[in-house]
Amino acid sequence: MNTTAVKTSKVDQMLSIGDLILLGIQHIAAMCAGAMAVPIILGNSLGLPQSEINQLVSASFMMSGLGTIIQTLGIKNFIGSRLPMIERVSFAGVAALSAIGITYSTSDPMVGLQVMFGATLVSGLFCFLMAPIFGKLLKFFPPLVSGVVVTSMGLSLIPTAIKWAGGGVPSAENFGSFQNISLALITLAIILGIQKLSKGFLGNIAILVGMLAGTVISVIMGVADFSNVNNVAMFNINTPLRYGIRFDITAILSLFLVQLVIMTDATGNQLNLSNICGVDEKDSKRLVAGLRGHGLSSMLAGIFNTFPHSLFWQNVGIAAITGVASRFVGTAAGIILLTISFFPKITTMFASIPSPVLGGAGIVMFGIVAANGVRRLGGVDYNGNKNLMIVATSIGMALIPIAVPEIFKHFPAWARILFQSAVTLGCLTVVTLNLIFNEHGKKKDK
């Protein structure tokens, strides 16, 4: 009993201001690249001008900060995990949101953005309300299902990294130029070199360091363009519903699936983080409160011009490496992220990193997402069952919109939203096949 008290106090331990800032910056360094990647991907998919993409990046930093504060401080033990948990925009929603944006942006990209925000808000409410009963649905998301979904997620993101490596816009005259490809490969080589030579903190922020080094090299090569930094204000507030909001039932339903994936992933990450921090993994109230925190963050994200949120798994790794369990380290990171969002020149600098640099880093970032899915699938039992066939079929289906996105061009709008997303298509397939082959008849057999 005393041991439990000591372990719990470890999470609630208050550190010195200097330590909180330093450790908070360390967490930000690990999640920074991922935090800005999603708004850049979605902004480019809609064809938004750079000024609006900068705004989306600022909104992402703001909500990452606010979501992290909600999770770490908690609201009356009802909302928030009260663990050193870092929130950020989730990669899980990129494919579905891109499909939504492409479908509704034929005349005006802002319409697509408004539908994205509406679906984000309602899906966040879904996550919030589902939190208490999600444990009962976990059996439908075993490693077989979550592994396929996460693998599909990574595979759907990799083409974006390849486009970035070529220069960003395939129709541009310099797309795929030797200069662009060289810069992407140099960035990739730096990241891999750091990973090879460093196993400590530097290794954890290898992607960020590689992007910074690649950006410096791009300046020397004359590729970087930071002129936008001079054109933005020193201070800006991300106002709610800046772009407006619209609600579409098909878009909302597609993000319900995304939220189930996020909740599954968040549950695993929170259980892992609880173990690292010496907190009882079986504390269902803390788990439900954490899921409510994700839901509330996503609801606020839809209002404050950004996208669904989740726990960032790399920050769980940093907690494991440092051994620092204080939730107030996460609070410090949240406050810093929130502060950064008010200074557009800082976020514009992040958003102005050249596409080839992002491409070199993206190959690693998005490849890691796919590799995590493969790792989950590696733990699945394939003997005496149809799991191999389920995985093969589901990933094959997920690859359809990645390989030939035009195949669904004659489908109605609601169907294009569902089927143009590799994650949604892969998720629907694997859940259905798992129910048919593994769940159906279980009770009868017993």
mmCIF file of N, CA, C and O in Angstrom, residues 192-287:
data_model
loop_
_atom_site.group_PDB
_atom_site.id
_atom_site.type_symbol
_atom_site.label_atom_id
_atom_site.label_comp_id
_atom_site.label_asym_id
_atom_site.label_seq_id
_atom_site.Cartn_x
_atom_site.Cartn_y
_atom_site.Cartn_z
ATOM 1 N N LEU A 192 19.318 9.408 -40.223
ATOM 2 C CA LEU A 192 19.794 8.040 -40.019
ATOM 3 C C LEU A 192 21.164 8.027 -39.339
ATOM 4 O O LEU A 192 21.445 7.164 -38.499
ATOM 5 N N GLY A 193 22.020 9.004 -39.699
ATOM 6 C CA GLY A 193 23.335 9.097 -39.076
ATOM 7 C C GLY A 193 23.238 9.366 -37.584
ATOM 8 O O GLY A 193 23.961 8.760 -36.777
ATOM 9 N N ILE A 194 22.328 10.270 -37.210
ATOM 10 C CA ILE A 194 22.135 10.577 -35.784
ATOM 11 C C ILE A 194 21.614 9.346 -35.052
ATOM 12 O O ILE A 194 22.050 9.029 -33.945
ATOM 13 N N GLN A 195 20.667 8.642 -35.677
ATOM 14 C CA GLN A 195 20.124 7.432 -35.058
ATOM 15 C C GLN A 195 21.213 6.381 -34.856
ATOM 16 O O GLN A 195 21.224 5.661 -33.861
ATOM 17 N N LYS A 196 22.141 6.309 -35.802
ATOM 18 C CA LYS A 196 23.216 5.327 -35.704
ATOM 19 C C LYS A 196 24.212 5.686 -34.609
ATOM 20 O O LYS A 196 24.678 4.819 -33.849
ATOM 21 N N LEU A 197 24.537 6.966 -34.495
ATOM 22 C CA LEU A 197 25.605 7.397 -33.600
ATOM 23 C C LEU A 197 25.126 7.732 -32.196
ATOM 24 O O LEU A 197 25.939 7.796 -31.270
ATOM 25 N N SER A 198 23.831 7.977 -32.023
ATOM 26 C CA SER A 198 23.340 8.382 -30.711
ATOM 27 C C SER A 198 22.169 7.511 -30.283
ATOM 28 O O SER A 198 21.217 7.310 -31.034
ATOM 29 N N LYS A 199 22.235 7.011 -29.037
ATOM 30 C CA LYS A 199 21.150 6.199 -28.495
ATOM 31 C C LYS A 199 20.387 6.948 -27.396
ATOM 32 O O LYS A 199 19.428 6.433 -26.847
ATOM 33 N N GLY A 200 20.828 8.148 -27.065
ATOM 34 C CA GLY A 200 20.201 8.903 -25.988
ATOM 35 C C GLY A 200 19.192 9.908 -26.494
ATOM 36 O O GLY A 200 18.477 9.687 -27.467
ATOM 37 N N PHE A 201 19.171 11.067 -25.817
ATOM 38 C CA PHE A 201 18.203 12.116 -26.133
ATOM 39 C C PHE A 201 18.315 12.583 -27.575
ATOM 40 O O PHE A 201 17.318 12.794 -28.262
ATOM 41 N N LEU A 202 19.558 12.730 -28.068
ATOM 42 C CA LEU A 202 19.766 13.201 -29.438
ATOM 43 C C LEU A 202 19.111 12.252 -30.434
ATOM 44 O O LEU A 202 18.547 12.698 -31.439
ATOM 45 N N GLY A 203 19.164 10.965 -30.140
ATOM 46 C CA GLY A 203 18.516 9.994 -31.011
ATOM 47 C C GLY A 203 17.010 10.165 -31.050
ATOM 48 O O GLY A 203 16.375 9.962 -32.086
ATOM 49 N N ASN A 204 16.420 10.578 -29.927
ATOM 50 C CA ASN A 204 14.970 10.773 -29.866
ATOM 51 C C ASN A 204 14.495 11.982 -30.660
ATOM 52 O O ASN A 204 13.342 12.046 -31.081
ATOM 53 N N ILE A 205 15.388 12.951 -30.824
ATOM 54 C CA ILE A 205 15.005 14.149 -31.586
ATOM 55 C C ILE A 205 15.727 14.192 -32.925
ATOM 56 O O ILE A 205 15.916 15.257 -33.512
ATOM 57 N N ALA A 206 16.140 13.008 -33.409
ATOM 58 C CA ALA A 206 16.894 12.938 -34.665
ATOM 59 C C ALA A 206 16.125 13.560 -35.822
ATOM 60 O O ALA A 206 16.712 14.238 -36.682
ATOM 61 N N ILE A 207 14.800 13.355 -35.867
ATOM 62 C CA ILE A 207 14.006 13.907 -36.967
ATOM 63 C C ILE A 207 14.027 15.432 -36.932
ATOM 64 O O ILE A 207 14.225 16.094 -37.958
ATOM 65 N N LEU A 208 13.857 15.998 -35.738
ATOM 66 C CA LEU A 208 13.874 17.457 -35.619
ATOM 67 C C LEU A 208 15.246 18.015 -35.976
ATOM 68 O O LEU A 208 15.357 18.989 -36.738
ATOM 69 N N VAL A 209 16.312 17.396 -35.459
ATOM 70 C CA VAL A 209 17.674 17.854 -35.757
ATOM 71 C C VAL A 209 17.947 17.735 -37.258
ATOM 72 O O VAL A 209 18.535 18.628 -37.872
ATOM 73 N N GLY A 210 17.510 16.617 -37.849
ATOM 74 C CA GLY A 210 17.702 16.433 -39.285
ATOM 75 C C GLY A 210 16.991 17.494 -40.099
ATOM 76 O O GLY A 210 17.533 18.004 -41.095
ATOM 77 N N MET A 211 15.780 17.868 -39.671
ATOM 78 C CA MET A 211 15.044 18.917 -40.377
ATOM 79 C C MET A 211 15.722 20.272 -40.241
ATOM 80 O O MET A 211 15.786 21.048 -41.204
ATOM 81 N N LEU A 212 16.231 20.563 -39.040
ATOM 82 C CA LEU A 212 16.940 21.833 -38.842
ATOM 83 C C LEU A 212 18.208 21.883 -39.686
ATOM 84 O O LEU A 212 18.491 22.893 -40.337
ATOM 85 N N ALA A 213 18.973 20.770 -39.671
ATOM 86 C CA ALA A 213 20.202 20.719 -40.467
ATOM 87 C C ALA A 213 19.882 20.806 -41.957
ATOM 88 O O ALA A 213 20.560 21.524 -42.713
ATOM 89 N N GLY A 214 18.838 20.091 -42.390
ATOM 90 C CA GLY A 214 18.438 20.142 -43.792
ATOM 91 C C GLY A 214 18.003 21.533 -44.206
ATOM 92 O O GLY A 214 18.274 21.975 -45.332
ATOM 93 N N THR A 215 17.330 22.237 -43.300
ATOM 94 C CA THR A 215 16.900 23.612 -43.595
ATOM 95 C C THR A 215 18.101 24.537 -43.755
ATOM 96 O O THR A 215 18.134 25.381 -44.665
ATOM 97 N N VAL A 216 19.103 24.392 -42.880
ATOM 98 C CA VAL A 216 20.329 25.196 -42.996
ATOM 99 C C VAL A 216 20.999 24.935 -44.338
ATOM 100 O O VAL A 216 21.421 25.870 -45.041
ATOM 101 N N ILE A 217 21.077 23.665 -44.729
ATOM 102 C CA ILE A 217 21.691 23.312 -46.021
ATOM 103 C C ILE A 217 20.864 23.873 -47.173
ATOM 104 O O ILE A 217 21.417 24.337 -48.182
ATOM 105 N N SER A 218 19.542 23.872 -47.019
ATOM 106 C CA SER A 218 18.679 24.407 -48.082
ATOM 107 C C SER A 218 18.893 25.901 -48.264
ATOM 108 O O SER A 218 18.764 26.423 -49.383
ATOM 109 N N VAL A 219 19.196 26.604 -47.172
ATOM 110 C CA VAL A 219 19.502 28.042 -47.260
ATOM 111 C C VAL A 219 20.775 28.232 -48.071
ATOM 112 O O VAL A 219 20.854 29.108 -48.954
ATOM 113 N N ILE A 220 21.789 27.413 -47.791
ATOM 114 C CA ILE A 220 23.064 27.483 -48.528
ATOM 115 C C ILE A 220 22.850 27.173 -50.009
ATOM 116 O O ILE A 220 23.449 27.800 -50.889
ATOM 117 N N MET A 221 21.946 26.216 -50.287
ATOM 118 C CA MET A 221 21.663 25.824 -51.674
ATOM 119 C C MET A 221 20.741 26.812 -52.385
ATOM 120 O O MET A 221 20.516 26.701 -53.597
ATOM 121 N N GLY A 222 20.169 27.744 -51.631
ATOM 122 C CA GLY A 222 19.275 28.729 -52.220
ATOM 123 C C GLY A 222 17.870 28.220 -52.454
ATOM 124 O O GLY A 222 17.106 28.793 -53.232
ATOM 125 N N VAL A 223 17.485 27.136 -51.754
ATOM 126 C CA VAL A 223 16.156 26.546 -51.920
ATOM 127 C C VAL A 223 15.153 27.149 -50.948
ATOM 128 O O VAL A 223 13.982 27.356 -51.284
ATOM 129 N N ALA A 224 15.594 27.441 -49.739
ATOM 130 C CA ALA A 224 14.685 27.922 -48.693
ATOM 131 C C ALA A 224 14.164 29.323 -49.000
ATOM 132 O O ALA A 224 14.880 30.160 -49.562
ATOM 133 N N ASP A 225 12.938 29.552 -48.631
ATOM 134 C CA ASP A 225 12.322 30.870 -48.799
ATOM 135 C C ASP A 225 11.554 31.216 -47.520
ATOM 136 O O ASP A 225 10.477 30.696 -47.265
ATOM 137 N N PHE A 226 12.142 32.096 -46.731
ATOM 138 C CA PHE A 226 11.508 32.512 -45.474
ATOM 139 C C PHE A 226 10.957 33.937 -45.564
ATOM 140 O O PHE A 226 10.779 34.600 -44.558
ATOM 141 N N SER A 227 10.683 34.370 -46.792
ATOM 142 C CA SER A 227 10.174 35.729 -46.974
ATOM 143 C C SER A 227 8.817 35.922 -46.301
ATOM 144 O O SER A 227 8.463 37.035 -45.901
ATOM 145 N N ASN A 228 8.054 34.829 -46.177
ATOM 146 C CA ASN A 228 6.733 34.928 -45.530
ATOM 147 C C ASN A 228 6.833 35.359 -44.078
ATOM 148 O O ASN A 228 5.894 35.950 -43.539
ATOM 149 N N VAL A 229 7.974 35.058 -43.441
ATOM 150 C CA VAL A 229 8.140 35.403 -42.029
ATOM 151 C C VAL A 229 8.048 36.919 -41.836
ATOM 152 O O VAL A 229 7.510 37.399 -40.827
ATOM 153 N N ASN A 230 8.550 37.673 -42.809
ATOM 154 C CA ASN A 230 8.516 39.142 -42.711
ATOM 155 C C ASN A 230 7.122 39.706 -42.920
ATOM 156 O O ASN A 230 6.850 40.846 -42.546
ATOM 157 N N ASN A 231 6.247 38.900 -43.522
ATOM 158 C CA ASN A 231 4.924 39.404 -43.882
ATOM 159 C C ASN A 231 3.845 39.114 -42.845
ATOM 160 O O ASN A 231 2.696 39.500 -43.032
ATOM 161 N N VAL A 232 4.205 38.413 -41.775
ATOM 162 C CA VAL A 232 3.201 38.084 -40.761
ATOM 163 C C VAL A 232 3.390 38.970 -39.533
ATOM 164 O O VAL A 232 4.466 39.513 -39.291
ATOM 165 N N ALA A 233 2.316 39.104 -38.773
ATOM 166 C CA ALA A 233 2.348 39.952 -37.581
ATOM 167 C C ALA A 233 3.207 39.312 -36.488
ATOM 168 O O ALA A 233 3.478 38.110 -36.499
ATOM 169 N N MET A 234 3.614 40.141 -35.534
ATOM 170 C CA MET A 234 4.406 39.638 -34.409
ATOM 171 C C MET A 234 3.535 38.810 -33.467
ATOM 172 O O MET A 234 3.993 37.838 -32.875
ATOM 173 N N PHE A 235 2.256 39.195 -33.376
ATOM 174 C CA PHE A 235 1.364 38.544 -32.410
ATOM 175 C C PHE A 235 0.013 38.283 -33.064
ATOM 176 O O PHE A 235 -0.490 39.107 -33.835
ATOM 177 N N ASN A 236 -0.548 37.123 -32.791
ATOM 178 C CA ASN A 236 -1.836 36.774 -33.383
ATOM 179 C C ASN A 236 -2.567 35.792 -32.464
ATOM 180 O O ASN A 236 -1.942 34.959 -31.813
ATOM 181 N N ILE A 237 -3.883 35.908 -32.408
ATOM 182 C CA ILE A 237 -4.695 34.987 -31.608
ATOM 183 C C ILE A 237 -5.534 34.145 -32.557
ATOM 184 O O ILE A 237 -6.185 34.670 -33.468
ATOM 185 N N ASN A 238 -5.507 32.847 -32.357
ATOM 186 C CA ASN A 238 -6.282 31.912 -33.163
ATOM 187 C C ASN A 238 -7.744 31.982 -32.721
ATOM 188 O O ASN A 238 -8.131 31.383 -31.717
ATOM 189 N N THR A 239 -8.541 32.733 -33.440
ATOM 190 C CA THR A 239 -9.940 32.959 -33.056
ATOM 191 C C THR A 239 -10.796 31.742 -33.401
ATOM 192 O O THR A 239 -10.565 31.065 -34.408
ATOM 193 N N PRO A 240 -11.790 31.428 -32.574
ATOM 194 C CA PRO A 240 -12.655 30.272 -32.850
ATOM 195 C C PRO A 240 -13.456 30.466 -34.135
ATOM 196 O O PRO A 240 -13.854 31.579 -34.484
ATOM 197 N N LEU A 241 -13.651 29.352 -34.854
ATOM 198 C CA LEU A 241 -14.440 29.326 -36.095
ATOM 199 C C LEU A 241 -13.961 30.375 -37.094
ATOM 200 O O LEU A 241 -14.760 31.026 -37.774
ATOM 201 N N ARG A 242 -12.663 30.511 -37.199
ATOM 202 C CA ARG A 242 -12.052 31.488 -38.106
ATOM 203 C C ARG A 242 -12.502 31.260 -39.549
ATOM 204 O O ARG A 242 -12.706 32.213 -40.317
ATOM 205 N N TYR A 243 -12.651 29.988 -39.940
ATOM 206 C CA TYR A 243 -13.000 29.657 -41.322
ATOM 207 C C TYR A 243 -14.464 29.242 -41.460
ATOM 208 O O TYR A 243 -14.914 28.897 -42.558
ATOM 209 N N GLY A 244 -15.199 29.217 -40.350
ATOM 210 C CA GLY A 244 -16.565 28.724 -40.366
ATOM 211 C C GLY A 244 -16.592 27.220 -40.122
ATOM 212 O O GLY A 244 -15.561 26.579 -39.959
ATOM 213 N N ILE A 245 -17.794 26.646 -40.107
ATOM 214 C CA ILE A 245 -17.926 25.217 -39.824
ATOM 215 C C ILE A 245 -19.183 24.690 -40.516
ATOM 216 O O ILE A 245 -20.185 25.398 -40.630
ATOM 217 N N ARG A 246 -19.100 23.450 -41.031
ATOM 218 C CA ARG A 246 -20.248 22.792 -41.660
ATOM 219 C C ARG A 246 -20.303 21.347 -41.185
ATOM 220 O O ARG A 246 -19.281 20.759 -40.863
ATOM 221 N N PHE A 247 -21.500 20.789 -41.197
ATOM 222 C CA PHE A 247 -21.671 19.416 -40.727
ATOM 223 C C PHE A 247 -22.215 18.551 -41.850
ATOM 224 O O PHE A 247 -23.240 18.870 -42.463
ATOM 225 N N ASP A 248 -21.494 17.456 -42.124
ATOM 226 C CA ASP A 248 -21.900 16.507 -43.152
ATOM 227 C C ASP A 248 -21.861 15.112 -42.544
ATOM 228 O O ASP A 248 -20.847 14.698 -41.965
ATOM 229 N N ILE A 249 -22.966 14.378 -42.656
ATOM 230 C CA ILE A 249 -23.111 13.105 -41.955
ATOM 231 C C ILE A 249 -22.074 12.074 -42.394
ATOM 232 O O ILE A 249 -21.519 11.335 -41.572
ATOM 233 N N THR A 250 -21.768 12.014 -43.692
ATOM 234 C CA THR A 250 -20.788 11.028 -44.163
ATOM 235 C C THR A 250 -19.396 11.345 -43.647
ATOM 236 O O THR A 250 -18.655 10.454 -43.222
ATOM 237 N N ALA A 251 -19.042 12.623 -43.683
ATOM 238 C CA ALA A 251 -17.736 13.036 -43.164
ATOM 239 C C ALA A 251 -17.638 12.720 -41.675
ATOM 240 O O ALA A 251 -16.595 12.255 -41.189
ATOM 241 N N ILE A 252 -18.715 12.969 -40.956
ATOM 242 C CA ILE A 252 -18.733 12.704 -39.508
ATOM 243 C C ILE A 252 -18.567 11.217 -39.228
ATOM 244 O O ILE A 252 -17.774 10.812 -38.375
ATOM 245 N N LEU A 253 -19.289 10.377 -39.978
ATOM 246 C CA LEU A 253 -19.197 8.927 -39.767
ATOM 247 C C LEU A 253 -17.796 8.399 -40.075
ATOM 248 O O LEU A 253 -17.300 7.498 -39.396
ATOM 249 N N SER A 254 -17.165 8.960 -41.102
ATOM 250 C CA SER A 254 -15.809 8.509 -41.428
ATOM 251 C C SER A 254 -14.835 8.851 -40.304
ATOM 252 O O SER A 254 -13.919 8.085 -40.003
ATOM 253 N N LEU A 255 -15.048 9.990 -39.621
ATOM 254 C CA LEU A 255 -14.180 10.341 -38.503
ATOM 255 C C LEU A 255 -14.551 9.588 -37.221
ATOM 256 O O LEU A 255 -13.723 9.483 -36.317
ATOM 257 N N PHE A 256 -15.767 9.054 -37.148
ATOM 258 C CA PHE A 256 -16.087 8.154 -36.029
ATOM 259 C C PHE A 256 -15.151 6.946 -36.062
ATOM 260 O O PHE A 256 -14.628 6.512 -35.031
ATOM 261 N N LEU A 257 -14.930 6.393 -37.257
ATOM 262 C CA LEU A 257 -13.996 5.272 -37.405
ATOM 263 C C LEU A 257 -12.592 5.689 -37.000
ATOM 264 O O LEU A 257 -11.873 4.949 -36.320
ATOM 265 N N VAL A 258 -12.210 6.893 -37.411
ATOM 266 C CA VAL A 258 -10.876 7.414 -37.056
ATOM 267 C C VAL A 258 -10.756 7.523 -35.543
ATOM 268 O O VAL A 258 -9.728 7.154 -34.956
ATOM 269 N N GLN A 259 -11.797 8.016 -34.888
ATOM 270 C CA GLN A 259 -11.752 8.167 -33.432
ATOM 271 C C GLN A 259 -11.644 6.812 -32.735
ATOM 272 O O GLN A 259 -10.964 6.698 -31.704
ATOM 273 N N LEU A 260 -12.278 5.784 -33.267
ATOM 274 C CA LEU A 260 -12.139 4.451 -32.677
ATOM 275 C C LEU A 260 -10.690 3.976 -32.765
ATOM 276 O O LEU A 260 -10.156 3.360 -31.834
ATOM 277 N N VAL A 261 -10.044 4.287 -33.893
ATOM 278 C CA VAL A 261 -8.627 3.945 -34.053
ATOM 279 C C VAL A 261 -7.787 4.737 -33.050
ATOM 280 O O VAL A 261 -6.896 4.190 -32.382
ATOM 281 N N ILE A 262 -8.061 6.047 -32.946
ATOM 282 C CA ILE A 262 -7.321 6.907 -32.018
ATOM 283 C C ILE A 262 -7.497 6.418 -30.583
ATOM 284 O O ILE A 262 -6.534 6.351 -29.812
ATOM 285 N N MET A 263 -8.734 6.060 -30.211
ATOM 286 C CA MET A 263 -9.003 5.608 -28.847
ATOM 287 C C MET A 263 -8.280 4.295 -28.543
ATOM 288 O O MET A 263 -7.768 4.085 -27.442
ATOM 289 N N THR A 264 -8.241 3.401 -29.547
ATOM 290 C CA THR A 264 -7.525 2.141 -29.365
ATOM 291 C C THR A 264 -6.043 2.395 -29.143
ATOM 292 O O THR A 264 -5.424 1.854 -28.223
ATOM 293 N N ASP A 265 -5.473 3.244 -30.010
ATOM 294 C CA ASP A 265 -4.052 3.564 -29.911
ATOM 295 C C ASP A 265 -3.758 4.299 -28.604
ATOM 296 O O ASP A 265 -2.767 4.023 -27.918
ATOM 297 N N ALA A 266 -4.635 5.244 -28.253
ATOM 298 C CA ALA A 266 -4.438 6.029 -27.031
ATOM 299 C C ALA A 266 -4.512 5.151 -25.792
ATOM 300 O O ALA A 266 -3.766 5.362 -24.826
ATOM 301 N N THR A 267 -5.400 4.148 -25.818
ATOM 302 C CA THR A 267 -5.519 3.239 -24.682
ATOM 303 C C THR A 267 -4.217 2.480 -24.460
ATOM 304 O O THR A 267 -3.705 2.397 -23.341
ATOM 305 N N GLY A 268 -3.669 1.933 -25.555
ATOM 306 C CA GLY A 268 -2.405 1.216 -25.452
ATOM 307 C C GLY A 268 -1.281 2.103 -24.961
ATOM 308 O O GLY A 268 -0.492 1.719 -24.085
ATOM 309 N N ASN A 269 -1.201 3.316 -25.504
ATOM 310 C CA ASN A 269 -0.149 4.249 -25.101
ATOM 311 C C ASN A 269 -0.302 4.695 -23.654
ATOM 312 O O ASN A 269 0.683 4.840 -22.926
ATOM 313 N N GLN A 270 -1.561 4.918 -23.224
ATOM 314 C CA GLN A 270 -1.773 5.353 -21.844
ATOM 315 C C GLN A 270 -1.447 4.235 -20.855
ATOM 316 O O GLN A 270 -0.875 4.504 -19.784
ATOM 317 N N LEU A 271 -1.793 3.000 -21.195
ATOM 318 C CA LEU A 271 -1.437 1.877 -20.328
ATOM 319 C C LEU A 271 0.081 1.749 -20.218
ATOM 320 O O LEU A 271 0.625 1.503 -19.135
ATOM 321 N N ASN A 272 0.765 1.945 -21.351
ATOM 322 C CA ASN A 272 2.230 1.896 -21.358
ATOM 323 C C ASN A 272 2.804 3.014 -20.499
ATOM 324 O O ASN A 272 3.715 2.800 -19.690
ATOM 325 N N LEU A 273 2.255 4.228 -20.652
ATOM 326 C CA LEU A 273 2.731 5.374 -19.893
ATOM 327 C C LEU A 273 2.449 5.193 -18.399
ATOM 328 O O LEU A 273 3.277 5.561 -17.552
ATOM 329 N N SER A 274 1.306 4.622 -18.066
ATOM 330 C CA SER A 274 0.980 4.364 -16.661
ATOM 331 C C SER A 274 2.009 3.440 -16.035
ATOM 332 O O SER A 274 2.469 3.659 -14.904
ATOM 333 N N ASN A 275 2.392 2.412 -16.782
ATOM 334 C CA ASN A 275 3.398 1.468 -16.291
ATOM 335 C C ASN A 275 4.739 2.153 -16.079
ATOM 336 O O ASN A 275 5.414 1.942 -15.064
ATOM 337 N N ILE A 276 5.134 3.007 -17.020
ATOM 338 C CA ILE A 276 6.399 3.745 -16.916
ATOM 339 C C ILE A 276 6.398 4.662 -15.699
ATOM 340 O O ILE A 276 7.408 4.797 -14.994
ATOM 341 N N CYS A 277 5.255 5.286 -15.441
ATOM 342 C CA CYS A 277 5.145 6.258 -14.352
ATOM 343 C C CYS A 277 4.815 5.612 -13.006
ATOM 344 O O CYS A 277 4.656 6.318 -12.004
ATOM 345 N N GLY A 278 4.694 4.295 -12.964
ATOM 346 C CA GLY A 278 4.402 3.621 -11.703
ATOM 347 C C GLY A 278 2.977 3.798 -11.247
ATOM 348 O O GLY A 278 2.684 3.738 -10.048
ATOM 349 N N VAL A 279 2.062 4.002 -12.202
ATOM 350 C CA VAL A 279 0.636 4.162 -11.882
ATOM 351 C C VAL A 279 -0.083 2.867 -12.214
ATOM 352 O O VAL A 279 0.274 2.176 -13.172
ATOM 353 N N ASP A 280 -1.091 2.524 -11.442
ATOM 354 C CA ASP A 280 -1.833 1.291 -11.643
ATOM 355 C C ASP A 280 -2.462 1.266 -13.045
ATOM 356 O O ASP A 280 -3.304 2.096 -13.373
ATOM 357 N N GLU A 281 -2.051 0.298 -13.862
ATOM 358 C CA GLU A 281 -2.574 0.186 -15.223
ATOM 359 C C GLU A 281 -4.069 -0.161 -15.225
ATOM 360 O O GLU A 281 -4.775 0.113 -16.193
ATOM 361 N N LYS A 282 -4.540 -0.774 -14.154
ATOM 362 C CA LYS A 282 -5.938 -1.200 -14.095
ATOM 363 C C LYS A 282 -6.869 -0.114 -13.567
ATOM 364 O O LYS A 282 -8.036 -0.366 -13.305
ATOM 365 N N ASP A 283 -6.324 1.103 -13.421
ATOM 366 C CA ASP A 283 -7.138 2.224 -12.957
ATOM 367 C C ASP A 283 -8.035 2.681 -14.104
ATOM 368 O O ASP A 283 -7.672 3.544 -14.898
ATOM 369 N N SER A 284 -9.217 2.072 -14.190
ATOM 370 C CA SER A 284 -10.115 2.349 -15.317
ATOM 371 C C SER A 284 -10.617 3.792 -15.314
ATOM 372 O O SER A 284 -10.861 4.373 -16.368
ATOM 373 N N LYS A 285 -10.754 4.381 -14.121
ATOM 374 C CA LYS A 285 -11.221 5.768 -14.049
ATOM 375 C C LYS A 285 -10.222 6.711 -14.713
ATOM 376 O O LYS A 285 -10.604 7.649 -15.413
ATOM 377 N N ARG A 286 -8.928 6.453 -14.486
ATOM 378 C CA ARG A 286 -7.893 7.298 -15.099
ATOM 379 C C ARG A 286 -7.905 7.108 -16.617
ATOM 380 O O ARG A 286 -7.751 8.067 -17.376
ATOM 381 N N LEU A 287 -8.074 5.860 -17.054
ATOM 382 C CA LEU A 287 -8.100 5.579 -18.490
ATOM 383 C C LEU A 287 -9.277 6.276 -19.160
ATOM 384 O O LEU A 287 -9.125 6.916 -20.203
#
